[in-house]
Amino acid sequence: MADSSLTYFTCTLGQAAVTKNLASSNAKTINDFLKSQAQLYPKLPAVGFPVPVPNEREWGSQVFSFSHLYKGSKTVARKLSPYLDSGNSGKPSCVALLCPSSIDLLFTWLALMRMGTAVLLIAPQCQPAAIASLCKSCDASLLFHDTSHKDLASSAASLPNSNFTAQLLPWKGTEKDITDIIRVKNGSSSEFVPLYEPSENDTAYIHHSSGTSTGIPKPIPQSHRAAFGVLPRLDGRKSATFTTTPLYHGGIADCFRAWTSNALIWLFPGETLPITPKNILLSLSAASRAEIEASTPPVRYFSSVPYVLQTLAEDPAGMALLQNMELVGVGGAALSPSVGDHLVSQGVNLVSRFGSAECGFLLSSHRDYAVDTDWQFLRLPSECTSLCFEKMGEENGVLKELVVRKGRPHMAKTNRSDGSYATGDVFEPHPRIKNAWRYHNRSDSQITLLTGKKFDPAPLEDAICSSSSFIRDVVIFGNERQYPGALVFLCCSTSGNEEEEAWNVIARHNNEVEIHSRIDRNMVAWITADELIPEKSSKGTILRGPTEEKFAAYIEELYKQTSGSPLASNVPDSEVRSLTASIVHEVMGFKILDDEDFYQHGVDSTKATQIRSKLQTKLCIGIALPWNVVYDCGNIQESDIREMQDLVERYSQFDSPTAEKQNVNAAPQSSIAVSLIKLFVCS
């Protein structure tokens, strides 16, 4: 059982500053840090990758020591150097990198920094226009990419006003794998000479925002010091972390948090496989075998985003996995209270971790898990004086905004004249526990009506969504309008009364909010999942601006007093196969053969969710399809019916924590559900 003692997994930057034992004490740049680690702890395992083996129940693994990281980065740098301008006497220009979270990304990133250049890490979910915009903003004239993203990189480079070259990673055009390059025993004997020797304040790499408000991502630079120098040096050698967070998002921060405390971190193999409960279990099994075969420390900490925890919570084996972890961390977005409460009630030591690219790791809900179940409330230690909560005005009651004061160990930007940074994140205090705060919303998500009245739509949206299994998403709008309205995205059931039941939920919550923020029934657009879905970032956050733009016609019609949309009807068993194929075709824009793998053919988590939603709505099967049904099954090929029936029964009887319990035993199981599952092969 975990206690409230300090761990590298939960130590915030404020707590790290108090320890006065920071990673910057013996190194000023990332390059120096890795060199120091390689000299002091050459054989200590630093990072591990599970290696999927097709059609096998046991995966292999690749574990790299600090020596591998240091020497491998220099070897890969030599491979990349012909493509960079070595004649530049000043700082080399930024280099962009478009690659899945993989060994390729890890060592290419380290190698480019070793050469002295800043690295723009681009999420593969970005569209060509977003990639071009990021490269222009960061003055990146070269973009390295892997084979799977060749078309995306080329499309971005060919856009008007694009001024960068798309370059395939050099070893991808050969028979050599990057691990062959990294582990070469007799490399070049010549001393590696970087193009530029960076200082601690130089930019090491650049993340980017998801563009939640505008749809256009913005670069967020990280200096060498901010990346690792403000982190604590604790002893983490006996406790490894497993993270599902991709390197191009928060995975790099997870790495440095582990490495500065000499801890091993396992990264999910995101190059070829989707993140599903099954693949996570196989990954952790590979890590367990490495304990025996390579004497690696056991995985005690599990880090992920809310969506991953939700899928694990719905799977019995996934729940058992979480229960066996010393700590389960969640961050990146808000976890549904019902999911979190369910996990805690099942004995999971759930800890919320809150931070930002601008200011790093700020707060966590680390506590005495044996007696304290308030996982949502982030704790502000009394010794951390660089953070405070400021009142926002009488109309906001007890709500306060988190402010980072001048003098914080890491502040990439400030937005106040006194040198502080108002995060825009609003919290509410715990009714009894001192210095415990629960995230409420973003202060900049409020809607301003034409009357001057203001309100934050997020609490009402969340309340409506969490109260009904028929409602997938809700987007409330109304800026510069007389009154608000809502786009309500429905799932289908067998009752045929979804709109009425969904409206009853909205009406109930209407009574809990101020009059000017209530939603009138004739201002609701009922949108079935068969039609469209809201625009979302790679983290699953709704992009409010782009969604309103996408559904502008619906919104305009509502304000002209027209509303509603037809619900899907039931489908005969004989038509399920053709319907499923047509849905996949519609979502993807091209046909996928029955035996072709979804993930390998570009079905990302957003498209998988869209396919699942369309199936749910069109088929009206009477039970909620598993969130990972598309990934779990893999393709559209018919398989053994008995195995498929077992899968249906498993998911139809498991009590999901994310929706009200459905009475699936009250009626015979739908034959359509069986017909649907027959279409897929569970790998």
PDB file of C-alpha atoms in Angstrom, residues 480-655:
ATOM      1  CA  GLU A 480     -23.037  37.051 -28.700  1.00  0.00           C
ATOM      2  CA  ARG A 481     -26.530  35.535 -28.851  1.00  0.00           C
ATOM      3  CA  GLN A 482     -29.619  36.344 -26.813  1.00  0.00           C
ATOM      4  CA  TYR A 483     -29.753  32.894 -25.247  1.00  0.00           C
ATOM      5  CA  PRO A 484     -27.762  29.658 -25.339  1.00  0.00           C
ATOM      6  CA  GLY A 485     -28.359  26.413 -27.151  1.00  0.00           C
ATOM      7  CA  ALA A 486     -26.795  22.971 -27.270  1.00  0.00           C
ATOM      8  CA  LEU A 487     -25.569  20.394 -29.734  1.00  0.00           C
ATOM      9  CA  VAL A 488     -26.460  17.026 -28.175  1.00  0.00           C
ATOM     10  CA  PHE A 489     -24.789  13.972 -29.693  1.00  0.00           C
ATOM     11  CA  LEU A 490     -26.877  10.871 -29.040  1.00  0.00           C
ATOM     12  CA  CYS A 491     -26.165   7.185 -28.850  1.00  0.00           C
ATOM     13  CA  CYS A 492     -28.907   4.748 -29.779  1.00  0.00           C
ATOM     14  CA  SER A 493     -30.805   2.277 -27.619  1.00  0.00           C
ATOM     15  CA  THR A 494     -33.744  -0.067 -28.122  1.00  0.00           C
ATOM     16  CA  SER A 495     -36.269   2.143 -26.333  1.00  0.00           C
ATOM     17  CA  GLY A 496     -36.871   4.398 -29.327  1.00  0.00           C
ATOM     18  CA  ASN A 497     -37.289   7.285 -26.935  1.00  0.00           C
ATOM     19  CA  GLU A 498     -33.762   8.659 -26.740  1.00  0.00           C
ATOM     20  CA  GLU A 499     -34.631  12.303 -27.321  1.00  0.00           C
ATOM     21  CA  GLU A 500     -37.276  12.308 -24.622  1.00  0.00           C
ATOM     22  CA  GLU A 501     -35.058  10.587 -22.082  1.00  0.00           C
ATOM     23  CA  ALA A 502     -32.104  12.822 -22.948  1.00  0.00           C
ATOM     24  CA  TRP A 503     -34.271  15.909 -22.627  1.00  0.00           C
ATOM     25  CA  ASN A 504     -35.424  14.796 -19.178  1.00  0.00           C
ATOM     26  CA  VAL A 505     -31.766  14.749 -18.135  1.00  0.00           C
ATOM     27  CA  ILE A 506     -31.183  18.237 -19.522  1.00  0.00           C
ATOM     28  CA  ALA A 507     -34.344  19.575 -17.882  1.00  0.00           C
ATOM     29  CA  ARG A 508     -33.287  18.154 -14.518  1.00  0.00           C
ATOM     30  CA  HIS A 509     -29.905  19.844 -14.670  1.00  0.00           C
ATOM     31  CA  ASN A 510     -31.457  23.064 -15.976  1.00  0.00           C
ATOM     32  CA  ASN A 511     -32.975  23.490 -12.532  1.00  0.00           C
ATOM     33  CA  GLU A 512     -29.510  23.464 -10.984  1.00  0.00           C
ATOM     34  CA  VAL A 513     -28.059  26.387 -12.954  1.00  0.00           C
ATOM     35  CA  GLU A 514     -28.781  30.082 -13.276  1.00  0.00           C
ATOM     36  CA  ILE A 515     -31.741  31.107 -15.435  1.00  0.00           C
ATOM     37  CA  HIS A 516     -29.678  32.750 -18.188  1.00  0.00           C
ATOM     38  CA  SER A 517     -27.622  29.592 -18.736  1.00  0.00           C
ATOM     39  CA  ARG A 518     -30.562  27.191 -19.003  1.00  0.00           C
ATOM     40  CA  ILE A 519     -31.177  25.390 -22.296  1.00  0.00           C
ATOM     41  CA  ASP A 520     -34.636  25.597 -23.835  1.00  0.00           C
ATOM     42  CA  ARG A 521     -35.910  22.492 -25.573  1.00  0.00           C
ATOM     43  CA  ASN A 522     -36.352  24.217 -28.931  1.00  0.00           C
ATOM     44  CA  MET A 523     -32.690  25.261 -28.741  1.00  0.00           C
ATOM     45  CA  VAL A 524     -31.350  21.688 -28.750  1.00  0.00           C
ATOM     46  CA  ALA A 525     -30.004  20.064 -31.909  1.00  0.00           C
ATOM     47  CA  TRP A 526     -30.381  16.308 -31.538  1.00  0.00           C
ATOM     48  CA  ILE A 527     -27.507  14.875 -33.539  1.00  0.00           C
ATOM     49  CA  THR A 528     -27.229  11.113 -33.835  1.00  0.00           C
ATOM     50  CA  ALA A 529     -23.800   9.514 -33.852  1.00  0.00           C
ATOM     51  CA  ASP A 530     -24.713   8.303 -37.347  1.00  0.00           C
ATOM     52  CA  GLU A 531     -24.152  11.785 -38.688  1.00  0.00           C
ATOM     53  CA  LEU A 532     -21.251  13.759 -37.252  1.00  0.00           C
ATOM     54  CA  ILE A 533     -19.096  14.044 -34.175  1.00  0.00           C
ATOM     55  CA  PRO A 534     -17.628  17.134 -32.505  1.00  0.00           C
ATOM     56  CA  GLU A 535     -14.098  18.190 -33.389  1.00  0.00           C
ATOM     57  CA  LYS A 536     -11.633  16.890 -30.809  1.00  0.00           C
ATOM     58  CA  SER A 537      -7.937  17.204 -30.079  1.00  0.00           C
ATOM     59  CA  SER A 538      -5.608  14.202 -29.885  1.00  0.00           C
ATOM     60  CA  LYS A 539      -6.258  14.176 -26.117  1.00  0.00           C
ATOM     61  CA  GLY A 540      -9.992  13.850 -26.650  1.00  0.00           C
ATOM     62  CA  THR A 541     -10.771  17.431 -25.623  1.00  0.00           C
ATOM     63  CA  ILE A 542     -13.604  19.050 -27.564  1.00  0.00           C
ATOM     64  CA  LEU A 543     -12.391  21.875 -29.807  1.00  0.00           C
ATOM     65  CA  ARG A 544     -15.161  24.349 -29.079  1.00  0.00           C
ATOM     66  CA  GLY A 545     -14.422  26.862 -31.851  1.00  0.00           C
ATOM     67  CA  PRO A 546     -13.973  24.330 -34.691  1.00  0.00           C
ATOM     68  CA  THR A 547     -17.042  22.380 -33.493  1.00  0.00           C
ATOM     69  CA  GLU A 548     -19.234  25.463 -33.618  1.00  0.00           C
ATOM     70  CA  GLU A 549     -17.883  26.232 -37.077  1.00  0.00           C
ATOM     71  CA  LYS A 550     -18.504  22.672 -38.243  1.00  0.00           C
ATOM     72  CA  PHE A 551     -22.084  22.738 -36.986  1.00  0.00           C
ATOM     73  CA  ALA A 552     -22.804  26.341 -37.949  1.00  0.00           C
ATOM     74  CA  ALA A 553     -25.784  25.288 -40.082  1.00  0.00           C
ATOM     75  CA  TYR A 554     -27.350  23.444 -37.143  1.00  0.00           C
ATOM     76  CA  ILE A 555     -26.832  26.429 -34.875  1.00  0.00           C
ATOM     77  CA  GLU A 556     -28.304  28.883 -37.365  1.00  0.00           C
ATOM     78  CA  GLU A 557     -31.327  26.650 -37.871  1.00  0.00           C
ATOM     79  CA  LEU A 558     -31.905  26.535 -34.131  1.00  0.00           C
ATOM     80  CA  TYR A 559     -31.925  30.272 -33.897  1.00  0.00           C
ATOM     81  CA  LYS A 560     -34.495  30.232 -36.702  1.00  0.00           C
ATOM     82  CA  GLN A 561     -36.598  27.953 -34.505  1.00  0.00           C
ATOM     83  CA  THR A 562     -36.024  24.715 -36.397  1.00  0.00           C
ATOM     84  CA  SER A 563     -34.571  21.703 -34.636  1.00  0.00           C
ATOM     85  CA  GLY A 564     -34.320  17.953 -34.473  1.00  0.00           C
ATOM     86  CA  SER A 565     -32.812  15.167 -36.538  1.00  0.00           C
ATOM     87  CA  PRO A 566     -34.110  11.708 -37.422  1.00  0.00           C
ATOM     88  CA  LEU A 567     -33.116   8.700 -35.377  1.00  0.00           C
ATOM     89  CA  ALA A 568     -31.733   5.562 -36.959  1.00  0.00           C
ATOM     90  CA  SER A 569     -33.916   2.500 -37.362  1.00  0.00           C
ATOM     91  CA  ASN A 570     -33.125  -1.112 -36.589  1.00  0.00           C
ATOM     92  CA  VAL A 571     -31.211  -3.198 -39.138  1.00  0.00           C
ATOM     93  CA  PRO A 572     -31.865  -6.825 -40.172  1.00  0.00           C
ATOM     94  CA  ASP A 573     -29.111  -9.316 -39.418  1.00  0.00           C
ATOM     95  CA  SER A 574     -28.593  -9.974 -43.128  1.00  0.00           C
ATOM     96  CA  GLU A 575     -27.590  -6.353 -43.694  1.00  0.00           C
ATOM     97  CA  VAL A 576     -25.149  -5.966 -40.801  1.00  0.00           C
ATOM     98  CA  ARG A 577     -22.040  -6.890 -42.795  1.00  0.00           C
ATOM     99  CA  SER A 578     -22.686  -4.459 -45.625  1.00  0.00           C
ATOM    100  CA  LEU A 579     -23.666  -1.751 -43.154  1.00  0.00           C
ATOM    101  CA  THR A 580     -20.455  -2.203 -41.176  1.00  0.00           C
ATOM    102  CA  ALA A 581     -18.322  -2.060 -44.309  1.00  0.00           C
ATOM    103  CA  SER A 582     -20.106   1.078 -45.476  1.00  0.00           C
ATOM    104  CA  ILE A 583     -19.592   2.774 -42.102  1.00  0.00           C
ATOM    105  CA  VAL A 584     -15.867   2.030 -42.152  1.00  0.00           C
ATOM    106  CA  HIS A 585     -15.708   3.319 -45.727  1.00  0.00           C
ATOM    107  CA  GLU A 586     -17.632   6.457 -44.793  1.00  0.00           C
ATOM    108  CA  VAL A 587     -15.427   7.266 -41.818  1.00  0.00           C
ATOM    109  CA  MET A 588     -12.106   6.508 -43.498  1.00  0.00           C
ATOM    110  CA  GLY A 589     -12.877   7.807 -46.979  1.00  0.00           C
ATOM    111  CA  PHE A 590     -11.574   4.594 -48.562  1.00  0.00           C
ATOM    112  CA  LYS A 591     -12.371   0.889 -48.441  1.00  0.00           C
ATOM    113  CA  ILE A 592     -10.639  -1.499 -46.056  1.00  0.00           C
ATOM    114  CA  LEU A 593     -10.699  -5.182 -46.953  1.00  0.00           C
ATOM    115  CA  ASP A 594     -12.249  -7.656 -44.530  1.00  0.00           C
ATOM    116  CA  ASP A 595      -8.902  -9.054 -43.384  1.00  0.00           C
ATOM    117  CA  GLU A 596      -6.965  -5.770 -43.243  1.00  0.00           C
ATOM    118  CA  ASP A 597      -5.995  -4.418 -39.836  1.00  0.00           C
ATOM    119  CA  PHE A 598      -7.802  -1.233 -38.823  1.00  0.00           C
ATOM    120  CA  TYR A 599      -4.897   0.386 -36.964  1.00  0.00           C
ATOM    121  CA  GLN A 600      -2.396  -0.353 -39.710  1.00  0.00           C
ATOM    122  CA  HIS A 601      -4.711   1.330 -42.210  1.00  0.00           C
ATOM    123  CA  GLY A 602      -5.050   4.612 -40.377  1.00  0.00           C
ATOM    124  CA  VAL A 603      -7.931   4.038 -37.974  1.00  0.00           C
ATOM    125  CA  ASP A 604      -6.788   6.205 -35.072  1.00  0.00           C
ATOM    126  CA  SER A 605      -8.644   6.507 -31.765  1.00  0.00           C
ATOM    127  CA  THR A 606     -10.880   9.283 -33.080  1.00  0.00           C
ATOM    128  CA  LYS A 607     -11.916   7.317 -36.168  1.00  0.00           C
ATOM    129  CA  ALA A 608     -12.358   4.145 -34.106  1.00  0.00           C
ATOM    130  CA  THR A 609     -14.690   5.995 -31.770  1.00  0.00           C
ATOM    131  CA  GLN A 610     -16.585   7.384 -34.741  1.00  0.00           C
ATOM    132  CA  ILE A 611     -17.002   3.909 -36.266  1.00  0.00           C
ATOM    133  CA  ARG A 612     -18.138   2.520 -32.924  1.00  0.00           C
ATOM    134  CA  SER A 613     -20.635   5.350 -32.499  1.00  0.00           C
ATOM    135  CA  LYS A 614     -22.080   4.847 -35.972  1.00  0.00           C
ATOM    136  CA  LEU A 615     -22.431   1.116 -35.357  1.00  0.00           C
ATOM    137  CA  GLN A 616     -24.070   1.785 -32.005  1.00  0.00           C
ATOM    138  CA  THR A 617     -26.592   4.158 -33.549  1.00  0.00           C
ATOM    139  CA  LYS A 618     -27.341   2.260 -36.756  1.00  0.00           C
ATOM    140  CA  LEU A 619     -27.685  -1.155 -35.153  1.00  0.00           C
ATOM    141  CA  CYS A 620     -29.573  -0.180 -31.991  1.00  0.00           C
ATOM    142  CA  ILE A 621     -28.425  -3.442 -30.394  1.00  0.00           C
ATOM    143  CA  GLY A 622     -29.687  -2.755 -26.885  1.00  0.00           C
ATOM    144  CA  ILE A 623     -26.326  -2.828 -25.135  1.00  0.00           C
ATOM    145  CA  ALA A 624     -23.454  -0.374 -25.153  1.00  0.00           C
ATOM    146  CA  LEU A 625     -20.672  -1.580 -27.408  1.00  0.00           C
ATOM    147  CA  PRO A 626     -17.266  -1.648 -25.707  1.00  0.00           C
ATOM    148  CA  TRP A 627     -15.344   1.575 -26.323  1.00  0.00           C
ATOM    149  CA  ASN A 628     -12.498  -0.449 -27.820  1.00  0.00           C
ATOM    150  CA  VAL A 629     -14.631  -2.792 -29.927  1.00  0.00           C
ATOM    151  CA  VAL A 630     -12.979  -1.633 -33.157  1.00  0.00           C
ATOM    152  CA  TYR A 631      -9.409  -2.067 -31.892  1.00  0.00           C
ATOM    153  CA  ASP A 632     -10.114  -5.193 -29.855  1.00  0.00           C
ATOM    154  CA  CYS A 633     -11.477  -6.948 -32.913  1.00  0.00           C
ATOM    155  CA  GLY A 634      -8.968  -5.673 -35.420  1.00  0.00           C
ATOM    156  CA  ASN A 635     -10.726  -6.097 -38.777  1.00  0.00           C
ATOM    157  CA  ILE A 636     -14.008  -6.992 -40.523  1.00  0.00           C
ATOM    158  CA  GLN A 637     -13.379 -10.680 -41.046  1.00  0.00           C
ATOM    159  CA  GLU A 638     -15.830 -13.297 -39.758  1.00  0.00           C
ATOM    160  CA  SER A 639     -14.533 -15.593 -37.012  1.00  0.00           C
ATOM    161  CA  ASP A 640     -15.626 -18.340 -34.639  1.00  0.00           C
ATOM    162  CA  ILE A 641     -19.150 -17.489 -33.473  1.00  0.00           C
ATOM    163  CA  ARG A 642     -18.734 -19.070 -30.034  1.00  0.00           C
ATOM    164  CA  GLU A 643     -15.756 -16.852 -29.230  1.00  0.00           C
ATOM    165  CA  MET A 644     -17.637 -13.811 -30.462  1.00  0.00           C
ATOM    166  CA  GLN A 645     -20.707 -14.643 -28.379  1.00  0.00           C
ATOM    167  CA  ASP A 646     -18.469 -14.899 -25.318  1.00  0.00           C
ATOM    168  CA  LEU A 647     -17.148 -11.414 -26.041  1.00  0.00           C
ATOM    169  CA  VAL A 648     -20.656  -9.984 -26.322  1.00  0.00           C
ATOM    170  CA  GLU A 649     -21.710 -11.647 -23.077  1.00  0.00           C
ATOM    171  CA  ARG A 650     -18.578 -10.437 -21.302  1.00  0.00           C
ATOM    172  CA  TYR A 651     -19.155  -6.805 -22.187  1.00  0.00           C
ATOM    173  CA  SER A 652     -22.926  -6.885 -21.846  1.00  0.00           C
ATOM    174  CA  GLN A 653     -22.735  -8.186 -18.272  1.00  0.00           C
ATOM    175  CA  PHE A 654     -19.750  -6.208 -16.995  1.00  0.00           C
ATOM    176  CA  ASP A 655     -20.910  -3.304 -14.873  1.00  0.00           C
TER     177      ASP A 655
END
